JSON list of C-alpha atoms in Angstrom, two decimals:
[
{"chain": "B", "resi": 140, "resn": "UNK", "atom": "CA", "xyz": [92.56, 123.49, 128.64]},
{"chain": "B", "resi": 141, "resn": "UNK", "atom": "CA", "xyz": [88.90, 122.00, 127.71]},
{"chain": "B", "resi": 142, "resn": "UNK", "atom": "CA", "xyz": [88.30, 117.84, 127.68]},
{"chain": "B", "resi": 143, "resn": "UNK", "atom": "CA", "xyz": [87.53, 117.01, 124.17]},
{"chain": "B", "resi": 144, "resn": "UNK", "atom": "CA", "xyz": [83.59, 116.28, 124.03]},
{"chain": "B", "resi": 145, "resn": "UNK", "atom": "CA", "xyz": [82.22, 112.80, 123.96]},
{"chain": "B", "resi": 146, "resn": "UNK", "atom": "CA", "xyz": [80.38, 112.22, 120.82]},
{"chain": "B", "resi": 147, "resn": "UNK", "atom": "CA", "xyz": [76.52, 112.98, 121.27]},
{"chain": "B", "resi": 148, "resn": "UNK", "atom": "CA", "xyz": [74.47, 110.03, 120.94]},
{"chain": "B", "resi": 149, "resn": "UNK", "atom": "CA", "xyz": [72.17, 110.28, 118.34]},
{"chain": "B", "resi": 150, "resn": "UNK", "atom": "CA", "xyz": [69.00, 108.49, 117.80]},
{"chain": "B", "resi": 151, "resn": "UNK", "atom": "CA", "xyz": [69.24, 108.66, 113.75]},
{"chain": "B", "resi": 152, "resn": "UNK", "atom": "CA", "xyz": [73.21, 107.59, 113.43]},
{"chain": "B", "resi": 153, "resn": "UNK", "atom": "CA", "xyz": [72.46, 104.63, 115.89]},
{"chain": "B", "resi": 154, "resn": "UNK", "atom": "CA", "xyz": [68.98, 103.92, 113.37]},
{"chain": "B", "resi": 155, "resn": "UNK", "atom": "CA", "xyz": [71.25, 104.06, 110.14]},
{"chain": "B", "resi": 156, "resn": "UNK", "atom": "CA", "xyz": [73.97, 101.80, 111.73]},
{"chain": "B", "resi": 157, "resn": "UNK", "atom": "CA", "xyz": [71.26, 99.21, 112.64]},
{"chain": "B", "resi": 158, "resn": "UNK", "atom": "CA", "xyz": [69.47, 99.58, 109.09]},
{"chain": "B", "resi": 159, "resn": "UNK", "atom": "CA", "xyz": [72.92, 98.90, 107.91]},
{"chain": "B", "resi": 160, "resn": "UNK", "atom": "CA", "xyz": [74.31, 96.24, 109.90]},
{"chain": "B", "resi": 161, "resn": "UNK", "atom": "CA", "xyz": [70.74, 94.29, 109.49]},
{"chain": "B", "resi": 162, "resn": "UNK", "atom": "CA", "xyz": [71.32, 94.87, 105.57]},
{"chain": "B", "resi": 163, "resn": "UNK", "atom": "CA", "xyz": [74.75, 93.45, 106.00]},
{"chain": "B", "resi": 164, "resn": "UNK", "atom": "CA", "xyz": [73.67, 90.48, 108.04]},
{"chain": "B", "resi": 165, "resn": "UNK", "atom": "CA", "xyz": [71.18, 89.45, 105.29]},
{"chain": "B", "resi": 166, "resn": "UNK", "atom": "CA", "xyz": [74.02, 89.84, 102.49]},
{"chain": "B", "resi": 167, "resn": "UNK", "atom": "CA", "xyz": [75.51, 86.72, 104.98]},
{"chain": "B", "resi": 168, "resn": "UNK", "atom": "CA", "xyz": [78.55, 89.01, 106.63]},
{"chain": "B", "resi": 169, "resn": "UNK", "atom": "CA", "xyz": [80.04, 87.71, 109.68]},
{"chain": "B", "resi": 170, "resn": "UNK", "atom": "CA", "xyz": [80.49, 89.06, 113.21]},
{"chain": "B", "resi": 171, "resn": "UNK", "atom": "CA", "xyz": [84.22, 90.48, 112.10]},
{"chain": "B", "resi": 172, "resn": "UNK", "atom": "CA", "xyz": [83.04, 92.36, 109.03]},
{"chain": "B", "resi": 173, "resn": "UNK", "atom": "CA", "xyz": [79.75, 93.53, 110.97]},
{"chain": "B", "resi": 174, "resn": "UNK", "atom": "CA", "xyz": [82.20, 95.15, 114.10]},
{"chain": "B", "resi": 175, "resn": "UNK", "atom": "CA", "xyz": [84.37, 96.63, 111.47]},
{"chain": "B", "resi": 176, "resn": "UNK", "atom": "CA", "xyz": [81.69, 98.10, 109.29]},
{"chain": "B", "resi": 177, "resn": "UNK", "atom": "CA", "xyz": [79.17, 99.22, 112.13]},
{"chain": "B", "resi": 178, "resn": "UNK", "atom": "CA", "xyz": [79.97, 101.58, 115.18]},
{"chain": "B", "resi": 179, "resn": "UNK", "atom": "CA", "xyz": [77.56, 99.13, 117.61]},
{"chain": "B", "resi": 180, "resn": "UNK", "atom": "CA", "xyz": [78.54, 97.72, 120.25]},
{"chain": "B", "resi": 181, "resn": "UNK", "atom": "CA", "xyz": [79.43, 93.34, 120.33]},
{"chain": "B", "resi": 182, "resn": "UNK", "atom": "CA", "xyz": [76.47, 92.73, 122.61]},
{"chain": "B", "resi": 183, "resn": "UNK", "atom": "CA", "xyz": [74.25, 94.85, 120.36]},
{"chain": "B", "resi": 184, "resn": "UNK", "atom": "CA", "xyz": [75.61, 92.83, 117.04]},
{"chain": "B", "resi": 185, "resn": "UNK", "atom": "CA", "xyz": [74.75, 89.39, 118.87]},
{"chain": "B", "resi": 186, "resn": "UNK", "atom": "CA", "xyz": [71.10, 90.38, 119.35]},
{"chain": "B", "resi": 187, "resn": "UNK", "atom": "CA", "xyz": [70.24, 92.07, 116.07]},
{"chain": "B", "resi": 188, "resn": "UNK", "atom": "CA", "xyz": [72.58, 88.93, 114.36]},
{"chain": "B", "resi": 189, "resn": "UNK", "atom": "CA", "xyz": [70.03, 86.32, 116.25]},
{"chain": "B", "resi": 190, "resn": "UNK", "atom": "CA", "xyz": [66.89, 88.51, 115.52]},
{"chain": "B", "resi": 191, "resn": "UNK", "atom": "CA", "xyz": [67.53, 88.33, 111.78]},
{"chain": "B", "resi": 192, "resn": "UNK", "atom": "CA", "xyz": [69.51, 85.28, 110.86]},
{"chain": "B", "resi": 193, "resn": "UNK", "atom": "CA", "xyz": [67.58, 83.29, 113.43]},
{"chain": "B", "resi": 194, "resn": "UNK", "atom": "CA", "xyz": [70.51, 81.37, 114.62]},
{"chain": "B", "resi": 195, "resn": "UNK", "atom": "CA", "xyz": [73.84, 82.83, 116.53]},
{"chain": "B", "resi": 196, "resn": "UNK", "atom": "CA", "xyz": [76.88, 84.02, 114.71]},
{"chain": "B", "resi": 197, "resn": "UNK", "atom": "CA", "xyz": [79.47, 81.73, 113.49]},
{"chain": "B", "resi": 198, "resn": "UNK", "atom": "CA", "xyz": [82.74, 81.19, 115.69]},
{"chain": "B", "resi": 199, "resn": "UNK", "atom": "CA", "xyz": [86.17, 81.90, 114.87]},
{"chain": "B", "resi": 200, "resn": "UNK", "atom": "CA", "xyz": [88.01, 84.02, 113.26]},
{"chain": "B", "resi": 201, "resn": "UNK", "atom": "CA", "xyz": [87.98, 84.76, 109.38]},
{"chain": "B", "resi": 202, "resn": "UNK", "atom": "CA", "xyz": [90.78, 83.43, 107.12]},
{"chain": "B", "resi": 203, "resn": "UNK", "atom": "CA", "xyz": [94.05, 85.57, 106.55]},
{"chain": "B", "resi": 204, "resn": "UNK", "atom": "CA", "xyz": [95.16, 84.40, 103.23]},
{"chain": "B", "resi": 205, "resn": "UNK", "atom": "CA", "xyz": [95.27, 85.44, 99.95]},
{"chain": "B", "resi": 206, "resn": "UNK", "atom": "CA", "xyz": [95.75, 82.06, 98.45]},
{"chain": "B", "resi": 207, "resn": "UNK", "atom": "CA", "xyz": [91.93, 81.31, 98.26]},
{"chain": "B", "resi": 208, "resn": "UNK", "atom": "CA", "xyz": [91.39, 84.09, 95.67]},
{"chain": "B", "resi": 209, "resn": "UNK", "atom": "CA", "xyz": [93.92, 82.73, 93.82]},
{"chain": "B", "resi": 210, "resn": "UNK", "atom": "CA", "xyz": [93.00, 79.11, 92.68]},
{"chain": "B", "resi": 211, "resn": "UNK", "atom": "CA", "xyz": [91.60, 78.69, 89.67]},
{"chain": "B", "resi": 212, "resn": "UNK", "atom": "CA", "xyz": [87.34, 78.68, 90.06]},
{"chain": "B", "resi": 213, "resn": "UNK", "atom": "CA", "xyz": [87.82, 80.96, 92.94]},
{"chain": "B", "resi": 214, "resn": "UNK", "atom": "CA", "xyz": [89.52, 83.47, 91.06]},
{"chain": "B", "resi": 215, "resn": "UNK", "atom": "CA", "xyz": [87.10, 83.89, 88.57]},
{"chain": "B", "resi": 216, "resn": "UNK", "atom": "CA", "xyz": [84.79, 84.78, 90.81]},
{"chain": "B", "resi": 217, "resn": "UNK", "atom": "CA", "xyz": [86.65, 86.84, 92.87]},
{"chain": "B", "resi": 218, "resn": "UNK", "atom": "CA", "xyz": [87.80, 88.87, 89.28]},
{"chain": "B", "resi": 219, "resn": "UNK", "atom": "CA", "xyz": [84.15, 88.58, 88.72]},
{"chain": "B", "resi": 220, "resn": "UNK", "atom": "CA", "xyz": [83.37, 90.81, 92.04]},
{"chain": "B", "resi": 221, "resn": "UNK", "atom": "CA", "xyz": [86.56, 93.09, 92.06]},
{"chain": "B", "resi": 222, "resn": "UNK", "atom": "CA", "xyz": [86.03, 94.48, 88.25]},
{"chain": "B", "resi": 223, "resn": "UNK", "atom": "CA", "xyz": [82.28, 95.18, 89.48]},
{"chain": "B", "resi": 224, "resn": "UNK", "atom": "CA", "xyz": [83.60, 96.91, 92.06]},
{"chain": "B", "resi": 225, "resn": "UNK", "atom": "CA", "xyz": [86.07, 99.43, 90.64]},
{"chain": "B", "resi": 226, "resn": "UNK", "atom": "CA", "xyz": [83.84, 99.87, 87.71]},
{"chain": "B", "resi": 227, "resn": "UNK", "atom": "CA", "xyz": [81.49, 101.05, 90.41]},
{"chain": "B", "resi": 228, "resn": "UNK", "atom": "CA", "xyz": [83.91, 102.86, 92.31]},
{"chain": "B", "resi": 229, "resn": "UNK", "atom": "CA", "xyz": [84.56, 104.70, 89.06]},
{"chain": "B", "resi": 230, "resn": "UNK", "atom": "CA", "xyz": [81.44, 106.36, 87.98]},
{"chain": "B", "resi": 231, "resn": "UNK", "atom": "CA", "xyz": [78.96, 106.24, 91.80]},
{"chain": "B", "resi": 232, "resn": "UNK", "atom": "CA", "xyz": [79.90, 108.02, 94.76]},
{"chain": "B", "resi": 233, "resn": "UNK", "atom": "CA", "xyz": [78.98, 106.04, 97.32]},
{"chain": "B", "resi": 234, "resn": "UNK", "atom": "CA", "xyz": [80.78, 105.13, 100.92]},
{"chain": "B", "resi": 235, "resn": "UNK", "atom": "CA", "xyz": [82.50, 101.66, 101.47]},
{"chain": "B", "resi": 236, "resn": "UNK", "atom": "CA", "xyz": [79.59, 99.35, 101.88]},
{"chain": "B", "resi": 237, "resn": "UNK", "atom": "CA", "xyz": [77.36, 100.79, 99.96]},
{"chain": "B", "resi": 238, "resn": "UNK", "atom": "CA", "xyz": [79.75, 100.11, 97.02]},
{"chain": "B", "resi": 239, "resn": "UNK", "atom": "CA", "xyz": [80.49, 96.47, 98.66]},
{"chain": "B", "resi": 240, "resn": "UNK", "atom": "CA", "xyz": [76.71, 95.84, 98.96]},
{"chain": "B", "resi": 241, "resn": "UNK", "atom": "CA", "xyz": [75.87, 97.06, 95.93]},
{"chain": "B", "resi": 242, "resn": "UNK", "atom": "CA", "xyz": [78.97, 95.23, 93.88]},
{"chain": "B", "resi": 243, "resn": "UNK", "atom": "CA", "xyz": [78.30, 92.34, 95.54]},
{"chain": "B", "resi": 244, "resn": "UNK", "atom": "CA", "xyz": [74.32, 91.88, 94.29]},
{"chain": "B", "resi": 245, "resn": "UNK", "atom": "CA", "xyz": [75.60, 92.85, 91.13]},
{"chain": "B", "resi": 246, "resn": "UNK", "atom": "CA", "xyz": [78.13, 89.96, 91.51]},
{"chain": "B", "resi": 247, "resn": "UNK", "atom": "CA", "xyz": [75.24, 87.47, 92.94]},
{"chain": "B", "resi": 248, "resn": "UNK", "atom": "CA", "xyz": [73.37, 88.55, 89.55]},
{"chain": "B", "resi": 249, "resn": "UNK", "atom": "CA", "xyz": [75.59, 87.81, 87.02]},
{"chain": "B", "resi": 250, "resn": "UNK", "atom": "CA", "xyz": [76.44, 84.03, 88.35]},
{"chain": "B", "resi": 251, "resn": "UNK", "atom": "CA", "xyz": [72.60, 83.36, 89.13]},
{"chain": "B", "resi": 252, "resn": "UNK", "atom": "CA", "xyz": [71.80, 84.30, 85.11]},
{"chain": "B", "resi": 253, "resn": "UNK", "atom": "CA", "xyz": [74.67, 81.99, 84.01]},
{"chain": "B", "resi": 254, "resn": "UNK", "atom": "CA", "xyz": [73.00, 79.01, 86.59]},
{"chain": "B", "resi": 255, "resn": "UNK", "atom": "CA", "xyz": [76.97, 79.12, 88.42]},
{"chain": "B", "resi": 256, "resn": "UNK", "atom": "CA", "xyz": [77.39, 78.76, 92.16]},
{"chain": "B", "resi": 257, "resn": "UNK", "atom": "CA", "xyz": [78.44, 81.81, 93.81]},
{"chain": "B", "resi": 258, "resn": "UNK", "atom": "CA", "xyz": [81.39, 81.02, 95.51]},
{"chain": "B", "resi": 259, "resn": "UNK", "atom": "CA", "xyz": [82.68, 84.29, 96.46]},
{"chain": "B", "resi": 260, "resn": "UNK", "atom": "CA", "xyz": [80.69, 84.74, 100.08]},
{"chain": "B", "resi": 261, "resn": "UNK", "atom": "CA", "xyz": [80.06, 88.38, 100.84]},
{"chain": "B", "resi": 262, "resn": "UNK", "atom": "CA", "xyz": [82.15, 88.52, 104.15]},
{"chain": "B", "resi": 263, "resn": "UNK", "atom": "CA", "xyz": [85.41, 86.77, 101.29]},
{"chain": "B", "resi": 264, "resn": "UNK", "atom": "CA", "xyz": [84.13, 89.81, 99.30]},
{"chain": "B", "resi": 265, "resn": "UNK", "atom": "CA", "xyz": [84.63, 92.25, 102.27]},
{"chain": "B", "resi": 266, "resn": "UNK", "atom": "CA", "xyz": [88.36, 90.08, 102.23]},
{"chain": "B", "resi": 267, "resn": "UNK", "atom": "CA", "xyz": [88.80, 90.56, 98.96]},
{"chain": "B", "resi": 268, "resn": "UNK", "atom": "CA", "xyz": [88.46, 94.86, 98.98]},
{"chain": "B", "resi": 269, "resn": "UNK", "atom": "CA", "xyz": [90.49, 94.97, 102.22]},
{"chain": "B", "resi": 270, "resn": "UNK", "atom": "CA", "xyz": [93.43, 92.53, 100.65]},
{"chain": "B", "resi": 271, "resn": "UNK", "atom": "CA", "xyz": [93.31, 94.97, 97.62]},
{"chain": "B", "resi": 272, "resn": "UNK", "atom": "CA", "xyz": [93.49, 98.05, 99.25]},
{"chain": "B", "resi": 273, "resn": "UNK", "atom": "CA", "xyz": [96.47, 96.73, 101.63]},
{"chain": "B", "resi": 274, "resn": "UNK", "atom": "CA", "xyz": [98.58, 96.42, 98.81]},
{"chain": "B", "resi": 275, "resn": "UNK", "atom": "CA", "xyz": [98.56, 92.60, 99.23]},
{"chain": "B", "resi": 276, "resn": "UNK", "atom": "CA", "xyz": [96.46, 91.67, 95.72]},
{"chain": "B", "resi": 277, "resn": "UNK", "atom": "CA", "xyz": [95.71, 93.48, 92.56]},
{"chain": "B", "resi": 278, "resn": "UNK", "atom": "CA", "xyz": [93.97, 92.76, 89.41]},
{"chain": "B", "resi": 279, "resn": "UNK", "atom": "CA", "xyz": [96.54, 92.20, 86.69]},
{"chain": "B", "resi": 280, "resn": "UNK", "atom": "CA", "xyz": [95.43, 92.11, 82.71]},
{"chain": "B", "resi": 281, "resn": "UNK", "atom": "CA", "xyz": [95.34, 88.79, 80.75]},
{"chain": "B", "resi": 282, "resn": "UNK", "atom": "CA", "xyz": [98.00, 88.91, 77.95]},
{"chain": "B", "resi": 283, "resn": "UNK", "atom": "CA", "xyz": [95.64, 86.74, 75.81]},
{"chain": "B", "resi": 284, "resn": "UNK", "atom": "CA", "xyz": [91.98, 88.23, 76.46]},
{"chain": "B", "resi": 285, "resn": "UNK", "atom": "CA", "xyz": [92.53, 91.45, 77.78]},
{"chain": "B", "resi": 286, "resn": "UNK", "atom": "CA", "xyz": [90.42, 90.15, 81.37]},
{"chain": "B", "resi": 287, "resn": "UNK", "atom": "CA", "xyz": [91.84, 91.35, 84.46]},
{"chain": "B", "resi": 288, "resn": "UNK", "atom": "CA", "xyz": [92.23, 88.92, 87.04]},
{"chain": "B", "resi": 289, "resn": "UNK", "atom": "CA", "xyz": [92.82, 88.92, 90.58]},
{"chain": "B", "resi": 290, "resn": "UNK", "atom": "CA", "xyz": [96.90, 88.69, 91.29]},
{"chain": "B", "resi": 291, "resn": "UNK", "atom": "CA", "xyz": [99.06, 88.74, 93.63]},
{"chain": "B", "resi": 292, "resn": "UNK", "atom": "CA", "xyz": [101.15, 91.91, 93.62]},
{"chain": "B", "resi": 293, "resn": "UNK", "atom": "CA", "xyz": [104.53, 91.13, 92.01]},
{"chain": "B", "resi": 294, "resn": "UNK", "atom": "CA", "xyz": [102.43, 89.30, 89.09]},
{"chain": "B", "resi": 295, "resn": "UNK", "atom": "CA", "xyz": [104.22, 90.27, 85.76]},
{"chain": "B", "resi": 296, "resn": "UNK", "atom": "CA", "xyz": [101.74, 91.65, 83.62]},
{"chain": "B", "resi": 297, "resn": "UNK", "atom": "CA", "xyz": [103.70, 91.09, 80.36]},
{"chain": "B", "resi": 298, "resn": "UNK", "atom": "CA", "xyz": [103.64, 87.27, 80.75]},
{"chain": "B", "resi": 299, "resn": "UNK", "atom": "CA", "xyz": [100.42, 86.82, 82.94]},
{"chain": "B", "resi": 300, "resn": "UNK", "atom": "CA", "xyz": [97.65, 84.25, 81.33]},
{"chain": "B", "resi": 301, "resn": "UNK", "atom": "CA", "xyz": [94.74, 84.14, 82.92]},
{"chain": "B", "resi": 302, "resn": "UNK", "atom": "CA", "xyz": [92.69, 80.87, 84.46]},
{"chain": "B", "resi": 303, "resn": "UNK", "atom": "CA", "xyz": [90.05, 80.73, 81.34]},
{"chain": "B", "resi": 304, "resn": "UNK", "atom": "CA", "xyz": [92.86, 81.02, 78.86]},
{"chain": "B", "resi": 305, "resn": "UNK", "atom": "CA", "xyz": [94.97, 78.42, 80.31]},
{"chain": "B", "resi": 306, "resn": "UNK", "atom": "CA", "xyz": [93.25, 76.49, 82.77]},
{"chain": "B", "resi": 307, "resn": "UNK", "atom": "CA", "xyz": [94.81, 74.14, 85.03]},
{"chain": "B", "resi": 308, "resn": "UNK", "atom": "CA", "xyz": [94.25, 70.06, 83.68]},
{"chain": "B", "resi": 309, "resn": "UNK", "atom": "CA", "xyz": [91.43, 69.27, 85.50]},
{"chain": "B", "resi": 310, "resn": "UNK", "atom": "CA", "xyz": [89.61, 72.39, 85.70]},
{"chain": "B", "resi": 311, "resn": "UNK", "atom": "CA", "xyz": [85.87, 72.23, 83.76]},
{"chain": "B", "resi": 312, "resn": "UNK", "atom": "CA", "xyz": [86.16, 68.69, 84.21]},
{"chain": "B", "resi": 313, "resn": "UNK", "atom": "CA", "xyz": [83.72, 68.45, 87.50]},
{"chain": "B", "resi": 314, "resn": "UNK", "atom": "CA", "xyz": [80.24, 67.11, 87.40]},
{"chain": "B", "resi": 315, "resn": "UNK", "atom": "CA", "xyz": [78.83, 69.06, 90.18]},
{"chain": "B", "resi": 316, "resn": "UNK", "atom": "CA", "xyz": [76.02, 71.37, 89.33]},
{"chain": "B", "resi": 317, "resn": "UNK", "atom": "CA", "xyz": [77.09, 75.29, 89.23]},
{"chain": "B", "resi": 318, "resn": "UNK", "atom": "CA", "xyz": [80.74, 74.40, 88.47]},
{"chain": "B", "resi": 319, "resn": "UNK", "atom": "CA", "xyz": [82.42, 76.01, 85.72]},
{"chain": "B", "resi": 320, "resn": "UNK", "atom": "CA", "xyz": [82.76, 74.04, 82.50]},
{"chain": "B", "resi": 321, "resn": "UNK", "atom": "CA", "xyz": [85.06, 74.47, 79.72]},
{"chain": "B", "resi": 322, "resn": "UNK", "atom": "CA", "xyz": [84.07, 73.36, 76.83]}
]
């Protein structure tokens, strides 16, 4: 019986994983999505973290709810992102955060040429691919415009209107530069 080997250290895979962790802490990912993303080590994350953004990591741990992606602005947005990303998914092959990263400028694009506030954070973005591929949300079509939105999973498609088609009283109604108005 042979020990299996330890993985050999290499001086290029520990380069990439810095290129891409540095790439992910500009995008504005936190610590959780860096450790899950990256193979370095905590300590390692801390120090290339503070040598980029300047400033430590934020504290805490990230939110474990769907209900964010769900209210009404919010899940625009977050349709926004998620259609970007499995049209992506589609027709590039590219691994996991390469598609995030690059569904996620695409996303950053689209709101900054309609003068909207980005709401959707990359590290909710990160959220958002995880919740979908746990099974917990989905994108479900609009019965009125044909839009697929961001649902929770036992959604009925048949009788689902979206946020733009029937938005909630109040919604477009906000002063605030970069909201969404209705008109």
């Amino acid at each position: 019986m042979t020990a299996a080997a330890a993985p050999v250290k290499s001086v290029l895979n520990e380069s990439k994983q810095i290129e891409r962790a540095a790439m992910l802490i500009q995008m504005g990912a936190r610590m959780q999505v860096l450790e899950s993303e990256t193979s370095l080590s905590y300590e390692r994350l801390i120090r290339l973290y503070k040598e980029i953004a300047g400033k430590s990591p934020s504290k805490g741990q990230l939110p474990f709810s769907t209900d964010w992606f769900l209210t009404w602005q919010e899940n625009v947005h977050s349709s926004l992102f998620l259609n970007i990303y499995e049209y992506l998914s589609k027709g590039v092959s590219l691994d996991s955060v390469e598609l995030l990263t690059k569904a996620y400028r695409l996303y950053s694009e689209q709101v900054a040429t309609a003068e909207i506030e980005p709401l959707l954070s990359f590290t909710r973005a990160w959220r958002l691919v995880k919740f979908v591929d746990a099974g917990m949300l989905t994108r479900t079509k609009c019965s009125q415009c044909g839009g697929h939105f961001v649902t929770e999973m036992y959604e009925n498609p048949r009788a689902y209107t979206c946020g733009l088609c029937n938005p909630p009283a109040r919604a477009g109604k906000s002063k605030s530069a970069g909201a969404l108005m209705l008109h």
